[in-house]
XYZ file of C-alpha atoms in Angstrom:
600
model
C 83.558 166.704 179.307
C 82.763 167.770 176.294
C 86.385 169.223 175.606
C 87.531 165.623 175.738
C 85.114 164.384 173.294
C 86.067 167.697 170.712
C 89.345 166.790 171.232
C 88.658 162.957 170.528
C 86.556 163.855 167.495
C 89.179 166.239 166.184
C 91.605 163.306 166.435
C 89.565 160.763 164.893
C 89.110 163.176 161.970
C 93.021 164.043 161.685
C 93.440 160.022 161.064
C 91.026 160.177 158.702
C 92.859 162.953 156.888
C 95.711 161.416 157.514
C 94.723 158.031 155.940
C 92.805 159.909 153.083
C 95.930 161.748 151.785
C 97.994 158.457 152.239
C 95.073 156.831 149.788
C 95.906 159.516 147.743
C 99.430 159.486 147.374
C 99.578 155.750 146.765
C 97.277 155.930 144.277
C 99.085 158.621 142.329
C 102.328 156.373 142.926
C 100.673 153.604 141.306
C 99.315 155.441 138.583
C 102.855 156.620 137.452
C 104.202 153.656 135.780
C 100.900 153.806 133.618
C 100.891 156.984 132.879
C 104.352 156.861 131.979
C 103.932 154.838 129.292
C 100.849 156.282 128.399
C 102.514 159.406 128.393
C 105.712 158.511 126.276
C 103.162 156.462 123.626
C 100.417 158.163 123.317
C 101.697 161.884 124.057
C 104.978 162.221 123.158
C 105.131 159.645 120.338
C 107.874 157.602 121.684
C 108.546 153.885 120.840
C 106.933 150.865 122.918
C 110.927 149.906 122.898
C 112.362 153.036 124.501
C 108.531 153.729 126.454
C 108.915 150.543 128.117
C 112.257 149.916 129.901
C 111.132 153.519 131.739
C 107.753 152.451 132.854
C 109.408 149.073 134.247
C 112.134 151.301 136.142
C 109.483 153.718 137.278
C 107.340 150.720 138.723
C 110.103 148.051 139.969
C 111.584 151.419 141.778
C 108.124 152.577 143.642
C 107.674 148.730 144.448
C 110.422 148.414 146.280
C 110.719 151.871 147.923
C 107.054 152.447 148.990
C 105.527 148.705 148.839
C 108.493 146.955 150.057
C 108.386 144.751 147.798
C 112.258 142.583 148.721
C 114.591 142.447 145.584
C 114.332 138.822 145.436
C 110.418 139.056 144.991
C 111.018 141.732 142.432
C 113.289 139.647 140.681
C 111.211 136.566 140.548
C 108.581 138.982 138.992
C 110.852 140.549 136.395
C 111.430 136.626 135.124
C 108.236 135.892 135.106
C 107.586 138.955 132.356
C 110.172 137.486 130.573
C 108.788 134.061 129.860
C 105.300 135.706 129.271
C 107.284 137.980 126.846
C 108.583 134.953 125.077
C 105.018 132.648 124.820
C 103.723 135.928 123.257
C 106.683 135.979 120.764
C 106.843 132.613 120.221
C 102.697 133.439 119.113
C 103.803 136.373 117.059
C 106.382 134.325 115.518
C 103.923 131.642 114.229
C 102.055 134.177 112.440
C 104.749 135.681 110.981
C 105.859 132.636 109.661
C 102.529 131.506 107.994
C 101.599 134.605 106.599
C 105.831 134.746 104.811
C 104.851 131.176 103.691
C 101.596 132.265 102.377
C 103.729 135.229 100.285
C 106.648 133.020 99.613
C 103.984 130.272 98.177
C 101.881 132.522 96.022
C 98.717 132.347 98.305
C 98.843 135.063 99.578
C 97.972 136.363 95.701
C 95.413 133.860 95.261
C 93.611 134.861 98.629
C 93.783 138.906 97.987
C 92.471 137.851 94.278
C 89.264 136.296 95.904
C 88.799 138.770 98.527
C 88.671 141.437 95.593
C 86.281 139.188 94.018
C 83.865 138.761 96.660
C 83.898 142.364 97.278
C 86.639 145.090 95.966
C 84.866 147.454 99.218
C 87.940 147.871 101.784
C 85.185 148.244 103.960
C 83.314 145.249 103.305
C 86.509 143.394 103.774
C 87.414 144.825 106.776
C 84.291 143.388 108.153
C 84.607 140.021 107.208
C 88.352 139.673 108.076
C 88.530 141.522 111.069
C 85.400 141.394 112.489
C 83.518 137.709 111.637
C 87.033 135.453 110.664
C 88.922 137.382 113.391
C 86.296 136.838 116.088
C 85.977 133.516 114.926
C 90.262 133.334 115.692
C 89.965 134.723 119.724
C 86.717 132.309 120.032
C 89.228 129.730 119.353
C 92.359 130.775 120.880
C 92.359 134.899 122.875
C 95.664 135.453 123.757
C 95.806 139.123 121.454
C 95.942 136.197 117.838
C 93.177 137.707 116.059
C 94.918 140.739 114.978
C 97.974 138.622 114.866
C 95.678 137.119 112.093
C 93.647 139.665 110.305
C 96.352 142.391 109.952
C 98.729 140.452 108.480
C 95.805 139.368 106.009
C 94.810 142.757 105.427
C 98.379 143.732 104.759
C 98.016 141.059 101.936
C 95.203 142.479 100.037
C 96.775 146.181 100.099
C 95.706 148.080 103.446
C 98.423 150.559 104.969
C 100.213 148.560 107.572
C 99.182 150.748 110.115
C 94.985 150.417 108.786
C 95.489 146.546 109.022
C 96.420 146.595 112.872
C 93.834 149.192 114.133
C 91.190 147.219 112.288
C 92.841 143.976 113.939
C 92.655 145.718 117.710
C 89.633 146.904 117.228
C 87.777 143.565 116.823
C 89.089 143.042 119.605
C 86.265 144.131 121.647
C 83.327 142.020 121.358
C 84.264 138.861 121.459
C 87.170 139.033 123.580
C 85.418 137.807 127.015
C 84.065 134.596 125.777
C 87.540 134.611 124.157
C 89.903 131.145 124.213
C 86.185 129.119 124.518
C 84.917 131.487 127.531
C 88.727 131.797 129.174
C 88.231 135.073 130.597
C 85.163 133.785 132.257
C 85.906 130.332 133.290
C 89.399 131.730 134.762
C 88.860 134.951 134.698
C 85.813 135.630 136.524
C 85.261 132.240 138.218
C 88.896 131.603 140.109
C 88.154 135.903 140.773
C 85.028 135.027 142.665
C 86.580 132.052 144.328
C 86.495 133.557 147.600
C 84.474 133.107 151.132
C 82.445 136.437 150.753
C 80.710 135.213 147.391
C 79.805 131.794 149.203
C 78.023 133.132 151.376
C 76.307 135.584 149.131
C 75.358 132.910 147.004
C 73.952 130.450 150.015
C 71.826 133.395 151.114
C 70.492 133.052 147.783
C 69.861 129.143 147.610
C 72.431 129.038 144.045
C 75.605 127.218 143.576
C 78.337 129.226 141.431
C 78.071 127.649 138.254
C 74.377 128.976 138.060
C 75.710 132.284 139.476
C 78.851 132.585 136.631
C 75.809 131.426 133.737
C 73.793 134.700 135.184
C 76.875 136.814 135.037
C 77.485 135.077 131.118
C 74.444 136.208 129.862
C 74.892 139.783 131.225
C 78.246 139.907 129.568
C 76.667 139.014 126.647
C 74.411 141.224 126.480
C 76.122 144.204 126.856
C 78.437 143.197 124.922
C 75.650 143.190 122.377
C 74.413 146.588 122.956
C 78.118 147.923 122.525
C 79.467 145.473 119.882
C 76.470 145.591 117.275
C 78.082 149.405 116.639
C 81.250 148.573 115.927
C 81.504 147.389 112.080
C 79.823 150.411 111.781
C 82.634 152.888 114.056
C 85.449 150.974 112.223
C 84.516 151.532 108.824
C 84.045 155.119 109.877
C 87.432 155.431 111.805
C 88.966 152.891 108.456
C 87.580 156.294 105.693
C 88.099 158.836 108.370
C 91.790 158.324 109.096
C 93.031 156.208 105.920
C 90.649 157.937 103.094
C 91.813 159.621 100.049
C 89.590 162.439 101.441
C 90.011 161.944 105.283
C 85.946 161.605 105.115
C 84.076 159.435 108.563
C 80.541 159.513 106.510
C 81.755 157.279 103.616
C 82.303 154.844 106.353
C 78.963 155.801 107.758
C 77.413 155.429 104.363
C 78.417 151.526 104.587
C 75.520 151.274 108.269
C 73.394 149.044 106.948
C 75.841 146.226 105.469
C 78.128 147.109 108.658
C 74.921 146.426 111.181
C 73.884 143.314 108.942
C 77.266 141.847 109.651
C 76.974 143.042 112.957
C 73.382 141.263 114.206
C 74.519 137.984 112.635
C 77.326 137.867 115.032
C 75.498 139.531 118.366
C 72.378 137.782 118.067
C 73.479 134.503 117.776
C 76.127 135.537 120.299
C 73.492 136.389 122.991
C 71.378 133.350 122.666
C 74.702 130.889 122.854
C 75.623 132.324 125.685
C 72.232 131.597 127.106
C 72.307 128.274 125.939
C 75.411 126.935 126.288
C 77.428 128.914 128.888
C 80.431 130.897 128.623
C 82.276 128.746 126.048
C 81.118 129.250 122.824
C 79.302 132.486 122.322
C 82.155 134.191 119.925
C 83.559 130.958 118.402
C 79.786 129.770 117.649
C 78.564 132.893 116.562
C 81.222 134.249 114.750
C 80.874 131.277 112.698
C 77.276 131.680 112.399
C 77.887 135.612 111.206
C 80.129 134.170 108.601
C 77.814 131.483 107.417
C 75.396 134.448 106.660
C 77.178 137.059 105.928
C 80.013 135.767 103.168
C 76.700 133.958 100.844
C 75.121 137.798 101.272
C 78.378 139.360 100.149
C 78.668 137.246 97.343
C 75.072 138.470 95.896
C 75.596 141.924 96.583
C 73.327 141.877 99.426
C 73.635 145.401 101.241
C 76.509 146.344 99.837
C 76.995 149.670 98.627
C 76.693 150.371 95.258
C 80.131 152.763 94.799
C 83.171 150.592 96.264
C 85.759 152.451 98.283
C 89.546 151.940 98.024
C 92.665 153.432 98.968
C 94.328 156.190 97.512
C 97.138 155.176 95.454
C 100.223 154.139 97.806
C 102.465 155.964 96.131
C 100.620 159.222 98.238
C 100.339 157.061 101.552
C 102.558 158.915 104.609
C 105.529 157.437 105.609
C 104.416 156.328 109.281
C 101.429 154.382 107.667
C 103.828 151.960 105.896
C 105.499 148.394 107.788
C 109.123 147.109 106.917
C 106.295 143.931 104.779
C 105.024 145.313 101.866
C 102.238 143.474 99.530
C 102.469 142.799 96.273
C 100.624 145.281 93.606
C 100.538 142.418 91.261
C 99.436 138.966 91.405
C 101.824 135.841 91.984
C 103.575 133.928 88.967
C 101.932 130.988 91.426
C 98.037 132.387 91.860
C 97.032 129.434 90.030
C 97.044 127.689 93.136
C 93.178 128.000 93.258
C 91.680 129.389 96.383
C 90.776 126.494 98.973
C 94.796 125.670 98.688
C 95.501 129.090 99.437
C 92.694 128.962 102.199
C 93.945 125.990 103.814
C 97.222 126.851 106.024
C 94.749 129.663 107.321
C 91.808 127.024 107.707
C 93.758 124.167 109.736
C 94.905 126.963 112.228
C 91.325 127.429 113.091
C 90.729 123.797 112.800
C 93.549 123.245 115.402
C 93.170 125.864 117.499
C 89.213 124.290 118.189
C 90.313 121.000 118.578
C 92.731 121.696 120.849
C 90.468 124.493 123.073
C 87.045 121.807 123.667
C 88.224 119.853 126.906
C 85.760 116.965 125.959
C 88.223 115.764 123.111
C 90.653 115.158 126.332
C 94.005 117.101 123.366
C 93.719 119.992 125.634
C 94.810 118.087 128.370
C 97.700 115.707 126.504
C 98.865 119.384 125.098
C 98.559 121.338 128.124
C 101.115 118.574 130.515
C 103.998 119.712 128.454
C 105.633 122.586 130.038
C 108.833 124.371 130.212
C 110.032 126.780 132.354
C 110.151 127.500 136.285
C 107.510 126.867 138.866
C 108.894 128.630 141.731
C 111.359 131.084 140.821
C 113.834 131.740 143.976
C 111.393 130.481 146.189
C 108.848 133.019 146.114
C 106.353 130.574 144.987
C 106.260 133.027 142.106
C 106.334 130.854 138.752
C 105.846 130.743 134.925
C 104.923 127.473 133.067
C 105.105 127.620 129.291
C 103.058 125.453 127.798
C 104.424 125.278 123.999
C 102.079 122.915 122.753
C 98.844 124.678 123.819
C 99.703 128.199 122.680
C 98.580 129.265 119.516
C 102.339 129.874 118.386
C 102.282 125.862 118.162
C 99.325 125.817 116.123
C 100.811 128.548 113.649
C 104.275 126.277 113.543
C 102.039 123.247 111.911
C 99.960 124.766 109.144
C 103.165 126.410 108.521
C 104.782 122.847 108.064
C 101.766 122.101 106.251
C 101.757 124.799 103.944
C 105.016 124.130 102.584
C 104.531 120.818 100.982
C 100.963 121.126 100.024
C 101.995 124.529 98.182
C 104.372 123.217 96.495
C 107.107 125.022 97.785
C 111.024 124.718 97.228
C 113.677 124.511 100.251
C 115.130 127.845 99.301
C 111.596 129.696 99.477
C 110.909 127.689 102.796
C 114.294 128.792 104.301
C 113.428 132.820 102.961
C 110.497 132.191 105.394
C 111.870 131.398 108.517
C 114.605 133.910 107.903
C 111.776 136.661 106.759
C 110.113 136.140 110.360
C 113.331 135.601 112.291
C 114.087 139.068 111.010
C 110.570 141.202 111.624
C 110.024 139.526 114.931
C 113.439 141.512 116.143
C 111.365 145.199 116.403
C 108.581 143.345 118.832
C 111.494 141.982 121.537
C 112.600 144.808 123.210
C 109.726 146.434 123.932
C 107.207 143.575 125.228
C 110.624 142.002 127.221
C 110.363 145.423 129.315
C 106.331 145.654 128.948
C 105.604 142.255 130.871
C 107.807 142.590 133.366
C 106.610 145.604 134.282
C 103.121 143.986 134.438
C 104.013 141.176 136.378
C 105.700 143.776 139.146
C 102.895 146.000 139.075
C 100.682 143.027 139.697
C 102.791 141.598 141.987
C 103.154 144.748 144.781
C 100.472 143.052 147.099
C 100.288 141.973 150.845
C 100.854 138.281 149.596
C 104.688 139.740 148.563
C 105.413 142.716 150.107
C 106.422 143.745 153.641
C 104.473 147.002 153.940
C 101.009 145.112 154.092
C 99.845 147.402 151.258
C 96.821 146.531 148.861
C 98.797 146.371 145.541
C 98.898 148.198 142.693
C 96.150 147.832 140.601
C 93.932 147.309 143.575
C 95.196 150.562 145.158
C 93.758 152.354 142.003
C 90.595 150.443 142.086
C 89.877 151.133 145.758
C 90.347 154.852 145.468
C 88.201 154.981 142.137
C 85.753 153.611 144.072
C 85.247 155.728 146.557
C 85.234 158.841 145.000
C 82.105 157.182 142.583
C 80.276 155.800 145.462
C 76.327 155.004 144.196
C 77.363 155.931 140.402
C 80.371 153.249 140.126
C 78.601 151.248 137.847
C 79.361 154.166 135.159
C 82.774 153.588 136.148
C 82.919 149.708 136.683
C 84.031 149.068 133.214
C 86.711 151.102 132.999
C 88.673 149.616 136.135
C 88.308 146.178 133.518
C 89.652 147.961 130.966
C 92.579 149.205 133.003
C 93.340 145.956 134.267
C 93.648 144.845 130.669
C 95.520 147.856 129.720
C 98.219 147.169 132.602
C 97.968 143.415 132.270
C 97.192 142.655 128.757
C 94.442 140.650 129.260
C 90.895 140.314 130.007
C 91.284 137.320 131.829
C 93.759 138.754 134.222
C 92.082 141.976 135.068
C 89.194 139.544 135.745
C 91.089 137.582 138.251
C 92.223 141.125 139.810
C 89.015 143.040 139.709
C 85.964 140.465 140.004
C 85.883 139.909 143.523
C 86.916 143.980 144.449
C 83.984 144.761 142.003
C 81.795 142.268 143.974
C 82.607 144.052 147.508
C 82.123 147.371 145.829
C 78.495 146.618 144.302
C 77.582 145.291 147.945
C 78.914 148.300 149.436
C 77.061 150.567 147.453
C 73.667 147.854 147.940
C 73.328 147.341 143.838
C 73.350 143.933 142.700
C 76.981 142.672 142.273
C 76.415 139.881 139.301
C 75.479 143.611 137.224
C 78.631 145.102 138.250
C 81.124 141.878 137.440
C 79.006 141.943 133.839
C 80.497 145.511 133.382
C 84.062 144.646 134.737
C 84.450 141.597 132.029
C 83.028 143.830 129.108
C 85.440 147.168 130.287
C 88.385 144.356 130.550
C 87.558 142.996 126.888
C 87.516 146.615 125.877
C 90.982 147.692 126.975
C 92.331 144.772 124.927
C 92.146 147.137 122.371
C 94.589 149.688 123.968
C 96.816 146.730 125.747
C 100.400 147.919 124.659
C 101.274 144.090 123.854
C 98.643 143.097 121.785
C 99.549 146.951 120.219
C 103.456 145.664 119.865
C 102.636 142.123 118.815
C 100.118 142.904 115.967
C 102.159 145.640 114.736
C 105.472 143.168 114.286
C 103.631 141.040 112.093
C 103.061 143.589 109.371
C 106.958 145.104 110.331
C 105.574 148.150 111.781
C 107.655 148.881 114.823
C 107.908 152.292 116.820
C 104.517 154.050 115.831
C 102.550 152.026 118.702
C 101.255 155.267 120.682
C 99.837 156.704 116.962
C 97.999 153.899 117.013
C 97.139 153.577 120.591
C 95.988 157.362 119.858
C 93.192 155.790 117.694
C 92.201 153.110 119.771
C 90.935 155.166 122.585
C 88.283 155.933 120.545
C 86.215 153.251 120.772
C 87.393 151.574 123.351
C 86.240 154.941 125.178
C 82.763 154.206 123.042
C 82.441 150.648 124.443
C 83.087 151.835 127.990
C 80.902 154.591 128.455
C 78.500 152.619 126.534
C 78.780 149.634 128.843
C 78.903 152.300 132.049
C 75.517 153.758 131.037
C 74.022 150.576 129.981
C 75.050 149.059 133.730
C 73.851 152.048 135.229
C 70.100 152.069 133.743
C 69.898 148.325 134.113
C 70.962 149.016 137.968
C 68.127 152.434 138.419
C 65.964 152.663 135.698
C 65.684 155.592 133.602
C 64.906 158.632 135.538
C 66.051 161.800 135.747
C 69.738 159.948 136.757
C 73.405 160.014 134.957
C 72.656 157.012 133.323
C 69.825 158.460 131.208
C 71.980 161.864 130.874
C 75.163 159.500 129.845
C 73.079 157.875 127.388
C 70.974 160.701 126.035
C 74.139 162.465 125.676
C 75.955 159.370 123.660
C 72.997 159.386 121.706
C 72.902 163.028 120.680
C 77.344 162.743 120.049
C 76.330 159.448 117.954
C 73.597 161.222 115.767
C 76.614 164.227 115.525
C 79.104 162.102 114.147
C 76.861 161.165 111.293
C 77.144 164.433 109.883
C 80.788 164.817 109.793
C 82.448 165.113 106.265
């Protein structure tokens, strides 16, 4: 009898070992497309237009052979990805067209002069345009639009193309969770948690889904405020450390009083609006308050540095900093247009985005009714319809068309602007036309579409990570969100994929699910800094192509900081202070930040 029990125990152990080995193998396989893309882009510095076809091919082969996704589904997923890529190229073209229109008219020279008069300090300009104005655009539209707006504007002010894109990507963090009037929370988290297990849990707490979503919203805002308040300082340090004449990080840190003032002017009202109004308005109204406070203060010289900081002469810039677009060093002959007229097209974009995103006005519903594209590709249930009037690209086009008569442009100038924008778009097209199909194949590899019954590639990775982490999972929850955003190119999609998984993992380790889901949302926002198609799209707006890996290597730094702080804060929120991993990590981060102030 004892021998029989021993044999059964050995049999069970053997089965568990086989299951564990299979799970580890599948996790490594699921990681292969991401590792290939990241390795080619970041380590070997292969341009995205060459790296993404390789990653797509690997994802396709794995989905077909290991996950047993039928060929028809793979074709449908690929076509869906191409349609998503088309929507992104539509947005990028609109941003390029607006910049080309303003450049041809001479308005860019006026805008540049205005910012120079407000402050000639490049660090101040990066905070005003990137952190505050970019966050406002994110709050209104999302979809990576801030980088597409901020990067060309900074280029026009005289920033190196690569520095302009870096600024636009780094600010894609704090504002993202409440971008597009709260879409990552309202669609991502709410949709991800629409499951029986969640409803049963809420019934046990005698609370409703809307009330629970508000609770998550406040926690997301609080975590973001904690992480994001140092982002403007971080941004300035990276600007001076990587692109300054002396490559000195300390020159960026010296502006910390102004950077902290600008940060708090956004994050404090941001948390307040999350608590008062829910997920729709923290980024939109918080950044508007920030602009209303910081711009007049800057004009009066409050907290601005005594010594202005600028880049070295462009003739000394390395070629890798430069894009195919150039900003004219001399003012345009038509620079007498006036600041109000010159800024009107950008203001019009912001107003149109805001009006089209407020459901109370009824405009949103009307615009979203106009759709093109299939709803069911090849009978798979996979579809992708483009809301051509609702996407931010349409707002850019309207602003560009309105700018021509407003700025008294000649027909030849308008034609040149359109041809310029179309020519610049080609560099981004190849990378996006492979990156998005790879993403869709990766995501649509789950049991709804495969014959193997296996969890999708993203969930396979996440489940393996949770088994390894155990009770320390709060430290790792933001990283899963970032992984989802990196792969899917969207905080919203990351939340849709992983919110329920994060909720279930929290229940398994017996901690508060709302806090873990909040960490997911924050990590997903941080992951937008390194999302491949965001990098490609933003680079295209300044004519910077083929150097996406260099940008990702830089934006990995603030993304890592963001996820570490969010993980540590989540851990401490749940377990409290003490001799534990969260406290140790928080102390280590504090030491690292203190040492960073001593950098040259």
